[in-house]
Tab-separated table of C-alpha atoms in Angstrom:
chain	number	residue	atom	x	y	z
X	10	UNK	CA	176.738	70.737	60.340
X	11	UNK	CA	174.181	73.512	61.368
X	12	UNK	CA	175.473	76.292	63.475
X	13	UNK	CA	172.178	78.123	65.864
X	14	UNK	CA	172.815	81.650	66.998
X	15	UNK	CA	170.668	82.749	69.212
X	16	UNK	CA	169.838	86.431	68.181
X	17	UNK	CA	166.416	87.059	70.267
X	18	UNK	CA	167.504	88.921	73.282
X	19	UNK	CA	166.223	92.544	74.509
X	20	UNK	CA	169.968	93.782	74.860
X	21	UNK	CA	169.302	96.153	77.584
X	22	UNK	CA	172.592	97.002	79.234
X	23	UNK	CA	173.599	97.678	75.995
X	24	UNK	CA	170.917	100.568	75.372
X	25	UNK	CA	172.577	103.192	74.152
X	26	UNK	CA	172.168	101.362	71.069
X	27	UNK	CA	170.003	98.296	70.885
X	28	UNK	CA	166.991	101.349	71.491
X	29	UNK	CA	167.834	101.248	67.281
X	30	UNK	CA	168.965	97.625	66.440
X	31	UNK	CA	168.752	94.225	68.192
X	32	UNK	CA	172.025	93.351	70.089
X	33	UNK	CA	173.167	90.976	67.698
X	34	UNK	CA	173.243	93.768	64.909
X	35	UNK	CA	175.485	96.061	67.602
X	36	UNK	CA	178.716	96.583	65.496
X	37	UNK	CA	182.545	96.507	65.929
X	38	UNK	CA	184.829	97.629	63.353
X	39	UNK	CA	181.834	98.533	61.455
X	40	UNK	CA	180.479	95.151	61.694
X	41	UNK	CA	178.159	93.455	63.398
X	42	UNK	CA	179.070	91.199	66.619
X	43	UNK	CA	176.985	88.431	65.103
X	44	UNK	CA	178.684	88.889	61.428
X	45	UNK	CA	182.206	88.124	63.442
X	46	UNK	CA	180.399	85.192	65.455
X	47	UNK	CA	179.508	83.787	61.583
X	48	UNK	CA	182.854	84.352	60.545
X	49	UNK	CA	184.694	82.057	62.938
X	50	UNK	CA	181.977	79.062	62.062
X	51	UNK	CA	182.954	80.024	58.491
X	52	UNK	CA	186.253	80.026	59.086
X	53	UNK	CA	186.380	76.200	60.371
X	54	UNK	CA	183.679	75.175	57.355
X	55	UNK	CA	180.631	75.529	58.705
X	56	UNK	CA	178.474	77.977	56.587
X	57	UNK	CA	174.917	76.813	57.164
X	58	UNK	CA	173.253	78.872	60.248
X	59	UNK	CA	169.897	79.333	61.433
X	60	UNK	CA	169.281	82.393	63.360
X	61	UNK	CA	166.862	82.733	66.008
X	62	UNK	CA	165.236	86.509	66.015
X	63	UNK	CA	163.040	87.917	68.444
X	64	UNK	CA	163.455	91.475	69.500
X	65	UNK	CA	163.778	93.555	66.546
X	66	UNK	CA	164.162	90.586	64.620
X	67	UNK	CA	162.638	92.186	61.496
X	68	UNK	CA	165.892	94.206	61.345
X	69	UNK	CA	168.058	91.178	61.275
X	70	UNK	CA	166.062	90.024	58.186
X	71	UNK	CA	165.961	93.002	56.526
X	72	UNK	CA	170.181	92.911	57.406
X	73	UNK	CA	170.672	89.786	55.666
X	74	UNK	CA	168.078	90.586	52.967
X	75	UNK	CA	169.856	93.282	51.581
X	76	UNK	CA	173.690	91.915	52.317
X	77	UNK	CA	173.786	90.302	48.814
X	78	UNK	CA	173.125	94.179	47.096
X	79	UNK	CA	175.673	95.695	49.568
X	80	UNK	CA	178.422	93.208	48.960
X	81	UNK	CA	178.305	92.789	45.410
X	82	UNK	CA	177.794	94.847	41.852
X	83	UNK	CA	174.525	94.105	39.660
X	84	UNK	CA	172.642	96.134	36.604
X	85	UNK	CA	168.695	96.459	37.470
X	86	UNK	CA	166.283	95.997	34.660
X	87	UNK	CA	163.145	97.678	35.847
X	88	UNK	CA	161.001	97.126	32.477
X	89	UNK	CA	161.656	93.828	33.182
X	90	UNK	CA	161.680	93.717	36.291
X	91	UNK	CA	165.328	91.602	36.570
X	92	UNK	CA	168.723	91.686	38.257
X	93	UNK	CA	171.983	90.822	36.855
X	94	UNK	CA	174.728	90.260	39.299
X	95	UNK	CA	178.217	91.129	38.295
X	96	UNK	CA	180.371	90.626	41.742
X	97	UNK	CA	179.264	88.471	44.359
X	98	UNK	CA	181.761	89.430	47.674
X	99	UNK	CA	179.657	87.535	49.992
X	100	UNK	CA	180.289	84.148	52.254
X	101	UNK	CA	179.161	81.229	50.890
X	102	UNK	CA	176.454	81.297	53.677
X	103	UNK	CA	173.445	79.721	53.662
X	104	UNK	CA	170.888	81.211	56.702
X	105	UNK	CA	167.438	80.909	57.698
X	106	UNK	CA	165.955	83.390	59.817
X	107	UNK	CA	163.230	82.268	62.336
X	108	UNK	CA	160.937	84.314	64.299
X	109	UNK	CA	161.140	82.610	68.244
X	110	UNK	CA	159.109	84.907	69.750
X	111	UNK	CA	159.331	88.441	71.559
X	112	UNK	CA	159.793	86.685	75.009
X	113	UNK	CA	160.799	83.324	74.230
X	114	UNK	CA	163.692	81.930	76.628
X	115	UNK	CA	166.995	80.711	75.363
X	116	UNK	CA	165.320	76.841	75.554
X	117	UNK	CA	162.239	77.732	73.558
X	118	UNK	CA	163.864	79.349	70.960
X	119	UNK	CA	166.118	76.310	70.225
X	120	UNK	CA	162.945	74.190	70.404
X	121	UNK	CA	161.129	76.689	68.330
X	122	UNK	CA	163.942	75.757	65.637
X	123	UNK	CA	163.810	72.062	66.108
X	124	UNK	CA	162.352	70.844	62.418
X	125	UNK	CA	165.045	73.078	60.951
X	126	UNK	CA	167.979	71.008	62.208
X	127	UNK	CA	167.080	67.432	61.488
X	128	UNK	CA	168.513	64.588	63.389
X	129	UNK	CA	172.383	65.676	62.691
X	130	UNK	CA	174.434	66.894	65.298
X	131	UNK	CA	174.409	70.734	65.399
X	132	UNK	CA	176.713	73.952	66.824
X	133	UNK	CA	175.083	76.623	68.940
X	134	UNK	CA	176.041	79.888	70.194
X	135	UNK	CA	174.833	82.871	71.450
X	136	UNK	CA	174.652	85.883	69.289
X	137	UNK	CA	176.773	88.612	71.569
X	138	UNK	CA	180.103	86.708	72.138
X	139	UNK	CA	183.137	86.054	70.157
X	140	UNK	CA	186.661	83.826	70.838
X	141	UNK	CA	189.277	82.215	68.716
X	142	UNK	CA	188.402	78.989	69.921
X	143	UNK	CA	189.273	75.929	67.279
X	144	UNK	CA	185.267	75.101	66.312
X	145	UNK	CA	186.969	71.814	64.444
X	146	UNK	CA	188.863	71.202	67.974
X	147	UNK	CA	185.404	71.569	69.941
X	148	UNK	CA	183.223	69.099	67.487
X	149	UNK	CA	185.810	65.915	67.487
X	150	UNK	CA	186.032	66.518	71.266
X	151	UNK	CA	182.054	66.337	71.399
X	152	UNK	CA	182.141	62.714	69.615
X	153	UNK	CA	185.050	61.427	71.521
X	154	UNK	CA	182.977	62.315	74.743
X	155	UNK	CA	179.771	60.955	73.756
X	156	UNK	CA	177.628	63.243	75.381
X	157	UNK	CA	174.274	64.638	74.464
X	158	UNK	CA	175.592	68.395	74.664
X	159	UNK	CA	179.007	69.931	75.307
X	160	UNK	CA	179.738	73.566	76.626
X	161	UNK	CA	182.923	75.547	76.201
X	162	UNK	CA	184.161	76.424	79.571
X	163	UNK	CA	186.305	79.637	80.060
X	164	UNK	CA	187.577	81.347	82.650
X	165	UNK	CA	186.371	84.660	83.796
X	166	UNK	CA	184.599	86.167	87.038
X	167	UNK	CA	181.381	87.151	88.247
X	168	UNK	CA	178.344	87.837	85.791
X	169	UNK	CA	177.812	84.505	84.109
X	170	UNK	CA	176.723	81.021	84.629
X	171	UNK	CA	179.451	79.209	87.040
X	172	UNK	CA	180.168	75.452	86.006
X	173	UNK	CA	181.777	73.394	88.702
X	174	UNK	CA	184.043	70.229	87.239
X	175	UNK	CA	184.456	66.952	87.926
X	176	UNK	CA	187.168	65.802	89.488
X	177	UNK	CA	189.115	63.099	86.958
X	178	UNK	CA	186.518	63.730	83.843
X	179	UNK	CA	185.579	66.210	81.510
X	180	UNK	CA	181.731	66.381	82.683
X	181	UNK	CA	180.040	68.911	84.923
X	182	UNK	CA	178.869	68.090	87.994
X	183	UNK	CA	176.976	71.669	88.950
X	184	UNK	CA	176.016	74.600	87.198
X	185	UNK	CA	174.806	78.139	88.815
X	186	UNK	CA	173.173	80.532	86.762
X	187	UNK	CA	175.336	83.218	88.158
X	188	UNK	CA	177.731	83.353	90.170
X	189	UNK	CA	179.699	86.379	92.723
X	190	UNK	CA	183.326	85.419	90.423
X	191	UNK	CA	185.318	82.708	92.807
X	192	UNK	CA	188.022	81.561	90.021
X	193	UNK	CA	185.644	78.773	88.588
X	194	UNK	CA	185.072	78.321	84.713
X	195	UNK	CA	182.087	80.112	83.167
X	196	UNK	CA	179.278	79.257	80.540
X	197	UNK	CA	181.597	80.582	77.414
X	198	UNK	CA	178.835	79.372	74.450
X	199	UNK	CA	179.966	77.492	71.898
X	200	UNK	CA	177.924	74.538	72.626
X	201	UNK	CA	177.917	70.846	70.702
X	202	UNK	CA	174.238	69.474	70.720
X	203	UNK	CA	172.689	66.435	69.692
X	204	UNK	CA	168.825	66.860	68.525
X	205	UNK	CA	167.608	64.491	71.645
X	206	UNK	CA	169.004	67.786	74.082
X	207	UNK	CA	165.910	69.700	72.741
X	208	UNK	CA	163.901	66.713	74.436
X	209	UNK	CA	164.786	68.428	77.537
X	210	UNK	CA	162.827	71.539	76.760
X	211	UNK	CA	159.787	72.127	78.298
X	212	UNK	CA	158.517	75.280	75.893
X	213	UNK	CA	158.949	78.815	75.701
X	214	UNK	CA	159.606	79.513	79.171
X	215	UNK	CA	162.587	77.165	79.115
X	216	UNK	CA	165.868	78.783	80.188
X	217	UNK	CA	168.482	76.319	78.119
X	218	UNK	CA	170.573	77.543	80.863
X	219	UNK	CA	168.810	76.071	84.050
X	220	UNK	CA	166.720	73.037	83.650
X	221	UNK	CA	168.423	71.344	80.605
X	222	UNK	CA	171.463	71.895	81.510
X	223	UNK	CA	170.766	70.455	85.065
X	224	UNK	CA	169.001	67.611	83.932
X	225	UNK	CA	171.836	67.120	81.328
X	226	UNK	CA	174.510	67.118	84.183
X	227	UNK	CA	172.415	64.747	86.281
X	228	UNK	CA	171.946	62.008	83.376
X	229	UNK	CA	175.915	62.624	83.341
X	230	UNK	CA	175.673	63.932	79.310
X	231	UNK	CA	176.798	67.428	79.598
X	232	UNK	CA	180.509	67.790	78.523
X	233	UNK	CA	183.030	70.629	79.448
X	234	UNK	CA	185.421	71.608	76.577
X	235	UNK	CA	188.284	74.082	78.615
X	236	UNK	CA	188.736	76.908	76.258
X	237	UNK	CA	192.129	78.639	77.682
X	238	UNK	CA	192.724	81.473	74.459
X	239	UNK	CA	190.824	84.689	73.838
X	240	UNK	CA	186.944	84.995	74.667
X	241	UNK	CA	184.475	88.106	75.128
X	242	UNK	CA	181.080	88.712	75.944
X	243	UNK	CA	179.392	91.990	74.553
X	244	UNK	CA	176.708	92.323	77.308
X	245	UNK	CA	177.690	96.165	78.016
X	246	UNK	CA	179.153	99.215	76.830
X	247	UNK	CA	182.088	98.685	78.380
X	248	UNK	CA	182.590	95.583	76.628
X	249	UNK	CA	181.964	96.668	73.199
X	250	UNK	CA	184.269	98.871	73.882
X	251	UNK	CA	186.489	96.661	74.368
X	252	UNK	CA	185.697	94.935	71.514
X	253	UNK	CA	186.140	97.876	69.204
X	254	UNK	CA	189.724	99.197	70.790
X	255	UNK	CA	191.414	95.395	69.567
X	256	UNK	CA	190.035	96.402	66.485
X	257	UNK	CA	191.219	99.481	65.848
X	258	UNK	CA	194.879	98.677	67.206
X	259	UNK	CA	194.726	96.322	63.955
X	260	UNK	CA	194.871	92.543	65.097
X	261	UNK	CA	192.014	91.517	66.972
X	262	UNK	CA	192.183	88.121	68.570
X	263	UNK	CA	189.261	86.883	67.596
X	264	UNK	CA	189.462	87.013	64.077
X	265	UNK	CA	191.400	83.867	63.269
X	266	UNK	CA	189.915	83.880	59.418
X	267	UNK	CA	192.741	85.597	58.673
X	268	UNK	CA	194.861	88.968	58.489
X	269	UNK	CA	194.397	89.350	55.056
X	270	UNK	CA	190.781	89.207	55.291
X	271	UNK	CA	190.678	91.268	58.449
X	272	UNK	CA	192.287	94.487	56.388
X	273	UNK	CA	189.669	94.048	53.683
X	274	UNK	CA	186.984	94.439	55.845
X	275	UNK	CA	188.146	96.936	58.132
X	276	UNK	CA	186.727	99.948	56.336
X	277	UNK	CA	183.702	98.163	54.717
X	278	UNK	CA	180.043	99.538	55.514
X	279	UNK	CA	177.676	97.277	56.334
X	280	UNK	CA	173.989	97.290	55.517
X	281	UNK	CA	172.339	99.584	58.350
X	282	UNK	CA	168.785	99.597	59.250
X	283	UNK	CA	183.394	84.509	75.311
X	284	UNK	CA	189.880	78.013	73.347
X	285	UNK	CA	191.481	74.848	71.438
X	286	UNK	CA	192.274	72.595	74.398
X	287	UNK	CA	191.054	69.414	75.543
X	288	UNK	CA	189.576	69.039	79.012
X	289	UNK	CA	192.157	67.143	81.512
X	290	UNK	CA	190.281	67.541	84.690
């Protein structure tokens, strides 16, 4: 199963330094929020992703171009003109990189990406967000539910897109954009899509957020998976912050690939340039 990450955004709360790289490239624990996003996909088996760039997205390809040289040890033959690897210390990861558009909306993007996911059901995310939610968890509740799309629900106020529940069922029956913070469940990513969602999407001024979703919840196919463990948008400085003090105090919650792992990339360099729990509603 494909995993999307959408990695087009202009990142402008988070300034201070997205003026240099594209939010998704903003690190934590000297690396970046979107290498810890891949991470948890990888950690539940899913290690084919297709990124969708926009602002800055030239640095996000030159990122991943050069990851293989920084994580590994080769010789370079420059007569003729070969490379010899020695160590490989990368993820088995397979990625393709897409350019969406400067000003493409969250919808277009995925539509932009449509002939590179086939007719197979596929994971999505947003590229500025991480959790320890069970991704294997999320998937077999998606088939059970039979819906075109499901959304991980968690709950946190104000900010973010508000998702009102049904009653006796695990569907939504409103979503808000945003929302003032009244103690409902929020938009937390970590979607579940079938290919016929993207049918839903109009073009590149598509918000996935507003009229698919709607139109989802009115055809009674969007599905709410209740994530009730960690989750954490980084949409400010604040929150990266935040991010980066769990780190340092050594056992971040969102790392669930493992402990081990987690100390031997906690002093790596990098290349520079928002819950496992069925819905009972």
């Amino acid at each position: 199963m494909k995993v999307v990450i959408l990695a087009g955004g202009y990142g402008t709360r988070l300034s201070e330094h997205t003026s240099v790289v594209p939010k998704p490239l903003v690190e934590v624990g000297g690396r970046p929020i979107l290498w810890h996003i891949m991470k948890l996909y990888s950690h539940h088996g899913l290690n084919e992703f297709v990124i969708c760039c926009g602002h800055k997205g030239t640095v996000i390809k030159d990122y991943f171009m050069s990851y293989l040289s920084h994580q590994g040890d080769f010789t370079l033959d420059l007569r003729s003109n070969r490379i010899e690897m020695h160590r490989n210390g990368c993820e088995p990861w397979k990625v393709t990189l897409v350019d969406t558009g400067e000003k493409t909306m969250t919808g277009g993007r995925l539509k932009r990406v449509r002939d590179h996911l086939g007719d197979a059901t596929f994971c999505m995310t947003y590229g500025d967000g991480v959790c320890d939610v069970n991704i294997r968890e999320l998937i077999k509740f998606h088939h059970q539910q039979g819906a075109l799309a499901t959304v991980t629900a968690v709950q946190l106020p104000g900010r973010f897109g508000a998702i009102n529940l049904s009653s006796d069922r695990p569907r939504a029956a409103q979503f808000r954009e945003k929302d003032a913070g009244d103690g409902q469940v929020i938009n937390g990513g970590f979607f579940v899509v079938e290919p016929q969602a993207l049918d839903l999407v109009d073009g590149d001024s598509t918000s996935w957020e507003s009229e698919p979703l709607t139109r989802l919840i009115e055809q009674d196919q969007l599905a709410v998976y209740r994530h009730h463990g960690y989750w954490q948008n980084m949409d400010t400085l604040r929150d990266k912050t935040v991010l980066q003090e769990l780190w340092d105090a050594g056992n971040p919650p969102w790392c669930v690939w493992g402990k081990g792992d987690f100390a031997a990339t906690a002093n790596t360099t990098t290349p520079k340039p928002a819950i496992a729990h069925q819905a009972t509603l």
